[in-house]
């Protein structure tokens, strides 16, 4: 009788241990590593306004604008006079402006660079998070392939010089700015539902220096919190694609311009060819962002990425580098200096609290393998524990299925 009770207690202890292992308990380890090179982040630049000629700051119905646009829709006119990639930059790192070929799908233009990476050009709607009516603006995102040297105490790792002369033909010169975003190279830029990364704003006639420090987060995919390890997967693009698919499916839109859609989304609504319908759609989209989510939005299967790099951005006080650059800065230009001064990169690594080797070792201790117990006893105990867990899970599954039957 005493032997049976001992065997039962051991069985319960083994079962608890295996259940704990199956729940994938983890520890997060914080380490700082010294590195010489890091993968380059992606950089997104959004000029506002984004047009080379007169265009309404906010999209409102106006007889004057109808006559001046001479197009059937606002978006058609916007695309005709929006600033091209090469008109925005005067100076950029080597190869960034050497476009080999381009392709256009929906509202996304991809510029392939010679062995350096690629640009993505998109059109977005602004003021979703505010009460004002939306407006159009363009963003250019570059995804460099090359690694970046860190720890250099020089005046620049990445030097960019912007030309404000093109967008100065707009009626809104006093509002001219370029919004800059630094984000993970695997994450596409989008402003849908606050998914845009932290913003830095550049104004005309200024010198700006940014010091950037990456932080790497490495997670484990768990049943309760799954994540995706694929390099080509973008969490933000997944959410945006799902948003446009559900909007077209559930919102009964009269039309939709493909200019807003990424290359991955199919246009199922009719293309907007009338200004009245275009403004109706913009009003509907504005209400969605400010009031309610489209039906089925929560069904989007967009887990986060397991590995992601976040960037802390610091704008230090003016130093000798900036003073020297200020003397050489021409009118209607701005300069942006981006450096990565620290070789120390923090890593947040999620690790298994219990490995399979730990489990087997602990089970061995429980059933007395170290004291000469039979390996068959160990096998029987593990098999019995797993069988018990499977039976429990099957019972729970059947209960859920049975409760749903009417």
Coordinates of C-alpha atoms in Angstrom, one line a residue:
X1 CA 0.0 0.0 0.0
X2 CA 2.8 2.4 0.9
X3 CA 4.6 1.5 -2.4
X4 CA 1.4 2.3 -4.3
X5 CA 1.1 5.7 -2.6
X6 CA 4.7 6.5 -3.4
X7 CA 4.2 5.5 -7.0
X8 CA 1.1 7.7 -7.2
X9 CA 2.9 10.7 -5.7
X10 CA 5.8 10.3 -8.1
X11 CA 3.3 10.1 -11.0
X12 CA 1.6 13.4 -9.9
X13 CA 5.0 15.1 -9.6
X14 CA 6.1 14.0 -13.0
X15 CA 2.7 15.1 -14.5
X16 CA 3.1 18.6 -12.9
X17 CA 6.6 18.9 -14.3
X18 CA 5.5 17.9 -17.8
X19 CA 2.5 20.3 -17.7
X20 CA 4.9 23.1 -16.7
X21 CA 7.2 22.2 -19.6
X22 CA 4.3 22.2 -22.1
X23 CA 3.2 25.6 -20.9
X24 CA 6.6 26.9 -22.1
X25 CA 7.7 29.0 -19.1
X26 CA 10.3 31.6 -20.1
X27 CA 12.9 33.9 -18.6
X28 CA 13.9 37.2 -20.2
X29 CA 17.7 37.8 -20.2
X30 CA 19.1 41.2 -20.7
X31 CA 22.6 41.3 -22.1
X32 CA 24.8 44.0 -23.7
X33 CA 27.0 42.9 -26.6
X34 CA 29.9 44.8 -28.2
X35 CA 29.6 44.8 -31.9
X36 CA 31.3 46.4 -34.9
X37 CA 28.5 46.3 -37.4
X38 CA 24.7 46.3 -37.2
X39 CA 22.0 45.6 -39.9
X40 CA 20.9 48.9 -41.3
X41 CA 17.4 50.1 -40.2
X42 CA 14.8 51.3 -42.7
X43 CA 14.3 55.1 -43.1
X44 CA 11.0 56.7 -44.1
X45 CA 10.7 60.3 -45.3
X46 CA 7.3 62.0 -45.6
X47 CA 7.4 65.5 -47.1
X48 CA 4.4 67.7 -46.2
X49 CA 3.1 69.1 -48.5
X50 CA 4.1 66.5 -51.0
X51 CA 3.2 68.4 -54.2
X52 CA 5.3 70.5 -56.7
X53 CA 2.3 72.8 -57.4
X54 CA -0.8 74.3 -55.9
X55 CA -3.0 71.7 -54.1
X56 CA -5.6 72.0 -51.3
X57 CA -4.1 71.5 -47.9
X58 CA -7.3 69.9 -46.8
X59 CA -9.7 68.1 -49.2
X60 CA -12.9 70.1 -49.3
X61 CA -15.4 70.7 -51.9
X62 CA -14.8 74.0 -53.7
X63 CA -15.8 75.3 -57.1
X64 CA -12.4 77.1 -57.3
X65 CA -10.5 73.9 -56.8
X66 CA -12.7 72.0 -59.1
X67 CA -11.8 74.4 -61.9
X68 CA -8.1 74.5 -61.1
X69 CA -7.6 70.8 -60.7
X70 CA -8.9 70.0 -64.2
X71 CA -9.1 66.3 -63.2
X72 CA -12.0 64.1 -62.2
X73 CA -10.6 63.4 -58.7
X74 CA -8.3 65.0 -56.2
X75 CA -6.1 61.9 -56.0
X76 CA -5.5 62.0 -59.8
X77 CA -4.3 65.6 -59.6
X78 CA -2.2 64.8 -56.5
X79 CA -0.4 61.9 -58.3
X80 CA 0.2 64.2 -61.3
X81 CA 2.0 66.9 -59.3
X82 CA 3.4 65.0 -56.3
X83 CA 7.2 65.3 -55.7
X84 CA 9.3 62.5 -57.2
X85 CA 11.9 60.7 -55.2
X86 CA 14.9 62.3 -56.9
X87 CA 13.6 65.8 -56.4
X88 CA 13.5 65.4 -52.6
X89 CA 17.2 64.7 -52.0
X90 CA 20.3 66.8 -52.9
X91 CA 22.7 64.5 -51.0
X92 CA 22.3 60.9 -49.9
X93 CA 24.6 57.9 -49.1
X94 CA 26.3 56.2 -51.9
X95 CA 24.0 54.3 -54.2
X96 CA 20.7 55.4 -52.5
X97 CA 19.7 57.5 -55.5
X98 CA 21.0 55.1 -58.2
X99 CA 17.7 53.6 -59.4
X100 CA 18.1 50.5 -61.5
X101 CA 14.5 49.8 -62.3
X102 CA 11.0 50.4 -60.9
X103 CA 7.7 48.6 -60.7
X104 CA 4.2 49.9 -59.8
X105 CA 1.5 47.8 -58.2
X106 CA -1.6 49.6 -56.9
X107 CA -0.4 52.7 -55.0
X108 CA 3.1 51.3 -54.3
X109 CA 6.1 52.0 -56.4
X110 CA 9.2 49.9 -55.8
X111 CA 12.6 51.4 -56.9
X112 CA 15.3 48.7 -57.0
X113 CA 18.8 50.0 -56.3
X114 CA 22.0 48.5 -57.6
X115 CA 23.0 46.0 -54.8
X116 CA 22.1 48.6 -52.1
X117 CA 18.5 47.8 -51.4
X118 CA 15.2 49.3 -52.5
X119 CA 12.8 52.3 -52.1
X120 CA 9.1 52.1 -51.6
X121 CA 6.9 55.1 -52.5
X122 CA 3.4 55.2 -51.1
X123 CA 0.5 57.7 -50.8
X124 CA -1.2 58.0 -47.4
X125 CA -4.2 59.8 -45.8
X126 CA -3.3 62.3 -43.1
X127 CA -5.2 63.5 -40.0
X128 CA -6.9 60.1 -39.3
X129 CA -6.1 60.6 -35.6
X130 CA -7.5 64.2 -35.6
X131 CA -10.8 65.9 -36.2
X132 CA -9.7 67.7 -39.4
X133 CA -10.6 66.4 -42.7
X134 CA -8.0 64.1 -44.3
X135 CA -5.3 65.2 -46.7
X136 CA -2.9 63.3 -49.1
X137 CA 0.8 63.0 -48.5
X138 CA 3.6 60.8 -49.9
X139 CA 6.3 58.8 -48.1
X140 CA 9.5 57.3 -49.4
X141 CA 10.9 54.4 -47.4
X142 CA 14.4 53.0 -48.1
X143 CA 15.4 49.5 -47.0
X144 CA 19.2 49.3 -47.2
X145 CA 20.9 45.9 -47.5
X146 CA 24.3 46.8 -46.2
X147 CA 25.4 46.8 -42.6
X148 CA 26.3 50.0 -40.7
X149 CA 29.5 50.5 -38.8
X150 CA 28.9 51.6 -35.2
X151 CA 31.0 53.4 -32.7
X152 CA 32.5 55.9 -35.1
X153 CA 32.9 59.2 -33.4
X154 CA 32.7 61.1 -36.6
X155 CA 30.4 63.9 -37.8
X156 CA 28.3 61.5 -39.9
X157 CA 27.5 57.9 -40.6
X158 CA 24.6 58.8 -42.8
X159 CA 24.4 62.3 -44.3
X160 CA 21.2 63.5 -46.0
X161 CA 20.5 66.9 -47.6
X162 CA 16.8 67.7 -48.5
X163 CA 15.6 70.1 -51.1
X164 CA 12.7 72.2 -50.0
X165 CA 12.7 74.1 -53.3
X166 CA 10.3 71.7 -55.0
X167 CA 7.5 71.9 -52.5
X168 CA 7.9 75.7 -52.0
X169 CA 5.6 76.1 -55.0
X170 CA 2.8 75.0 -52.7
X171 CA 0.5 77.6 -51.1
X172 CA 1.5 76.3 -47.7
X173 CA 5.2 77.2 -47.4
X174 CA 4.9 78.1 -43.8
X175 CA 3.9 74.5 -43.0
X176 CA 6.7 72.8 -44.9
X177 CA 8.3 69.9 -43.1
X178 CA 9.7 66.4 -43.6
X179 CA 8.7 63.7 -41.2
X180 CA 11.4 61.1 -40.6
X181 CA 10.9 57.6 -39.2
X182 CA 13.6 55.1 -38.3
X183 CA 12.3 51.5 -38.0
X184 CA 13.1 47.8 -38.3
X185 CA 14.2 46.9 -41.8
X186 CA 11.6 44.1 -41.9
X187 CA 8.7 46.4 -41.0
X188 CA 6.9 48.3 -43.8
X189 CA 5.8 51.9 -42.9
X190 CA 2.1 52.6 -42.5
X191 CA 0.1 55.1 -40.6
X192 CA -3.0 52.9 -40.2
X193 CA -4.3 52.9 -36.6
X194 CA -1.2 54.4 -35.1
X195 CA 1.2 51.7 -36.4
X196 CA 3.7 54.4 -37.5
X197 CA 7.0 54.4 -35.5
X198 CA 8.2 57.4 -33.6
X199 CA 8.5 60.6 -35.7
X200 CA 11.3 63.2 -36.1
X201 CA 10.3 66.4 -37.9
X202 CA 12.8 68.3 -40.1
X203 CA 12.1 71.9 -41.1
X204 CA 13.4 74.1 -43.9
X205 CA 16.8 75.7 -43.3
X206 CA 17.8 73.5 -40.3
X207 CA 20.7 71.2 -39.4
X208 CA 19.6 68.2 -37.4
X209 CA 21.8 65.5 -35.9
X210 CA 20.4 62.3 -34.6
X211 CA 22.2 59.7 -32.5
X212 CA 20.6 56.3 -32.8
X213 CA 21.0 53.2 -30.6
X214 CA 19.3 49.9 -31.6
X215 CA 17.7 47.5 -29.1
X216 CA 17.1 43.9 -30.2
X217 CA 14.2 42.0 -28.8
X218 CA 14.2 38.2 -29.4
X219 CA 11.0 36.4 -28.3
X220 CA 9.9 32.8 -28.3
X221 CA 6.7 31.8 -30.1
X222 CA 4.2 30.3 -27.5
X223 CA 0.8 28.8 -27.9
X224 CA -0.7 31.7 -25.9
X225 CA 1.4 34.4 -27.6
X226 CA 2.5 33.2 -31.0
X227 CA 5.0 35.1 -33.1
X228 CA 6.5 34.8 -36.6
X229 CA 10.2 34.2 -37.2
X230 CA 10.2 34.7 -40.9
X231 CA 12.5 37.5 -42.1
X232 CA 10.1 38.5 -44.9
X233 CA 7.1 39.0 -42.7
X234 CA 5.9 42.5 -41.7
X235 CA 3.5 42.9 -38.7
X236 CA 2.5 46.4 -39.7
X237 CA 1.9 45.4 -43.4
X238 CA -0.2 42.5 -42.3
X239 CA -2.5 44.8 -40.3
X240 CA -2.8 47.3 -43.1
X241 CA -3.6 44.7 -45.7
X242 CA -6.2 43.2 -43.4
X243 CA -7.7 46.7 -42.8
X244 CA -8.1 47.4 -46.5
X245 CA -9.5 43.9 -47.2
X246 CA -12.2 44.3 -44.4
X247 CA -13.0 47.9 -45.4
X248 CA -13.8 46.7 -49.0
X249 CA -15.7 43.7 -47.8
X250 CA -17.9 45.2 -45.0
X251 CA -18.1 49.0 -45.5
X252 CA -20.1 49.0 -48.7
X253 CA -17.8 51.7 -50.2
X254 CA -19.0 53.4 -53.4
X255 CA -15.5 53.3 -54.7
X256 CA -11.8 53.3 -53.6
X257 CA -8.7 54.6 -55.2
X258 CA -5.9 52.0 -55.7
X259 CA -3.4 54.7 -54.8
X260 CA -3.9 54.0 -51.1
X261 CA -3.3 50.2 -51.4
X262 CA 0.0 48.4 -51.0
X263 CA 1.2 46.0 -53.7
X264 CA -0.2 43.1 -51.6
X265 CA -3.9 44.1 -51.6
X266 CA -6.5 43.3 -54.2
X267 CA -8.8 46.2 -55.3
X268 CA -12.4 44.7 -55.2
X269 CA -14.3 48.0 -55.0
X270 CA -14.7 50.2 -58.1
X271 CA -12.1 52.8 -58.8
X272 CA -13.2 56.3 -57.9
X273 CA -13.7 58.4 -61.0
X274 CA -15.9 61.2 -59.5
X275 CA -14.9 63.8 -56.9
X276 CA -18.1 63.6 -55.0
X277 CA -17.8 59.8 -54.5
X278 CA -14.1 60.3 -53.6
X279 CA -14.9 62.7 -50.8
X280 CA -17.7 60.4 -49.5
X281 CA -15.2 57.5 -49.2
X282 CA -12.7 59.8 -47.4
X283 CA -15.4 60.8 -45.0
X284 CA -16.3 57.1 -44.3
X285 CA -12.6 56.2 -43.8
X286 CA -12.2 59.2 -41.4
X287 CA -15.2 58.0 -39.3
X288 CA -13.8 54.5 -39.1
X289 CA -10.5 55.7 -37.7
X290 CA -12.2 58.0 -35.2
X291 CA -15.2 56.0 -34.1
X292 CA -15.4 52.3 -34.9
X293 CA -13.5 49.4 -36.4
X294 CA -14.7 47.6 -39.5
X295 CA -16.6 44.4 -38.9
X296 CA -14.2 41.4 -38.7
X297 CA -11.2 43.6 -37.8
X298 CA -10.4 41.5 -34.7
X299 CA -10.3 38.4 -36.9
X300 CA -7.0 39.6 -38.5
X301 CA -4.4 37.0 -37.9
X302 CA -1.3 39.2 -37.6
X303 CA 1.0 38.0 -34.9
X304 CA 4.1 40.1 -34.0
X305 CA 7.5 39.1 -35.2
X306 CA 9.7 37.1 -32.9
X307 CA 12.8 39.2 -33.6
X308 CA 12.5 42.9 -33.9
X309 CA 14.9 45.9 -33.5
X310 CA 13.7 49.1 -31.9
X311 CA 15.6 52.3 -32.2
X312 CA 16.2 54.9 -29.5
X313 CA 16.7 58.3 -31.1
X314 CA 18.4 61.2 -29.4
X315 CA 18.9 64.7 -30.8
X316 CA 22.0 66.1 -29.0
X317 CA 22.8 69.8 -28.6
X318 CA 24.5 71.6 -31.4
X319 CA 28.2 70.5 -31.6
X320 CA 31.2 71.4 -33.7
X321 CA 29.9 69.2 -36.6
X322 CA 26.7 71.1 -36.8
X323 CA 28.3 74.5 -36.5
X324 CA 30.6 73.7 -39.4
X325 CA 27.7 72.5 -41.5
X326 CA 25.6 75.5 -40.7
X327 CA 28.1 77.8 -42.5
X328 CA 27.7 75.8 -45.7
X329 CA 23.9 75.4 -45.7
X330 CA 22.3 77.0 -48.7
X331 CA 18.8 78.6 -48.6
X332 CA 15.9 76.3 -49.0
X333 CA 17.8 73.2 -47.9
X334 CA 18.0 71.1 -44.7
X335 CA 20.6 68.7 -43.6
X336 CA 20.2 65.5 -41.5
X337 CA 23.1 63.7 -39.9
X338 CA 22.4 60.2 -38.5
X339 CA 25.1 58.4 -36.4
X340 CA 25.3 55.2 -34.4
X341 CA 27.9 56.2 -31.8
X342 CA 27.7 53.2 -29.4
X343 CA 29.2 49.7 -30.0
X344 CA 27.2 48.4 -27.1
X345 CA 23.9 46.9 -28.3
X346 CA 21.3 45.7 -25.7
X347 CA 19.6 42.4 -26.3
X348 CA 16.4 41.3 -24.6
X349 CA 16.3 37.5 -25.1
X350 CA 13.4 35.3 -24.1
X351 CA 14.7 31.9 -23.2
X352 CA 13.1 28.6 -22.1
X353 CA 12.9 28.3 -18.3
X354 CA 12.8 24.5 -18.6
X355 CA 14.6 22.6 -21.4
X356 CA 13.8 19.0 -22.3
X357 CA 17.1 18.0 -20.7
X358 CA 16.1 19.7 -17.5
X359 CA 12.7 17.9 -17.5
X360 CA 14.3 14.5 -18.1
X361 CA 16.9 15.1 -15.4
X362 CA 14.2 16.2 -12.9
X363 CA 12.0 13.2 -13.7
X364 CA 15.0 11.0 -13.2
X365 CA 15.4 12.4 -9.8
X366 CA 11.7 12.0 -9.0
X367 CA 11.4 8.3 -9.9
X368 CA 14.8 7.4 -8.5
X369 CA 16.9 6.7 -11.6
X370 CA 20.0 8.0 -9.8
X371 CA 19.3 5.4 -7.1
X372 CA 19.2 2.6 -9.5
X373 CA 15.6 2.5 -10.5
X374 CA 14.8 0.9 -13.9
X375 CA 14.7 2.9 -17.0
X376 CA 11.5 1.1 -17.8
X377 CA 10.0 2.7 -14.7
X378 CA 11.1 6.2 -16.0
X379 CA 9.5 5.5 -19.4
X380 CA 6.3 4.2 -17.9
X381 CA 6.0 7.3 -15.6
X382 CA 6.5 9.7 -18.5
X383 CA 4.2 7.9 -20.8
X384 CA 1.5 7.7 -18.1
X385 CA 1.9 11.5 -17.4
X386 CA 1.6 12.4 -21.1
X387 CA -1.4 10.1 -21.5
X388 CA -3.2 11.8 -18.5
X389 CA -2.5 15.2 -19.9
X390 CA -3.8 14.2 -23.4
X391 CA -7.0 12.8 -21.8
X392 CA -7.6 16.1 -19.9
X393 CA -7.1 18.1 -23.1
X394 CA -9.4 15.9 -25.1
X395 CA -12.1 16.2 -22.4
X396 CA -11.8 20.0 -22.4
X397 CA -12.0 20.0 -26.3
X398 CA -15.1 17.8 -26.2
X399 CA -16.8 19.9 -23.6
X400 CA -16.2 23.0 -25.8
X401 CA -17.6 21.3 -28.9
X402 CA -20.6 19.8 -27.0
X403 CA -21.5 23.2 -25.5
X404 CA -21.7 24.8 -28.9
X405 CA -24.2 22.3 -30.3
X406 CA -27.8 23.4 -30.3

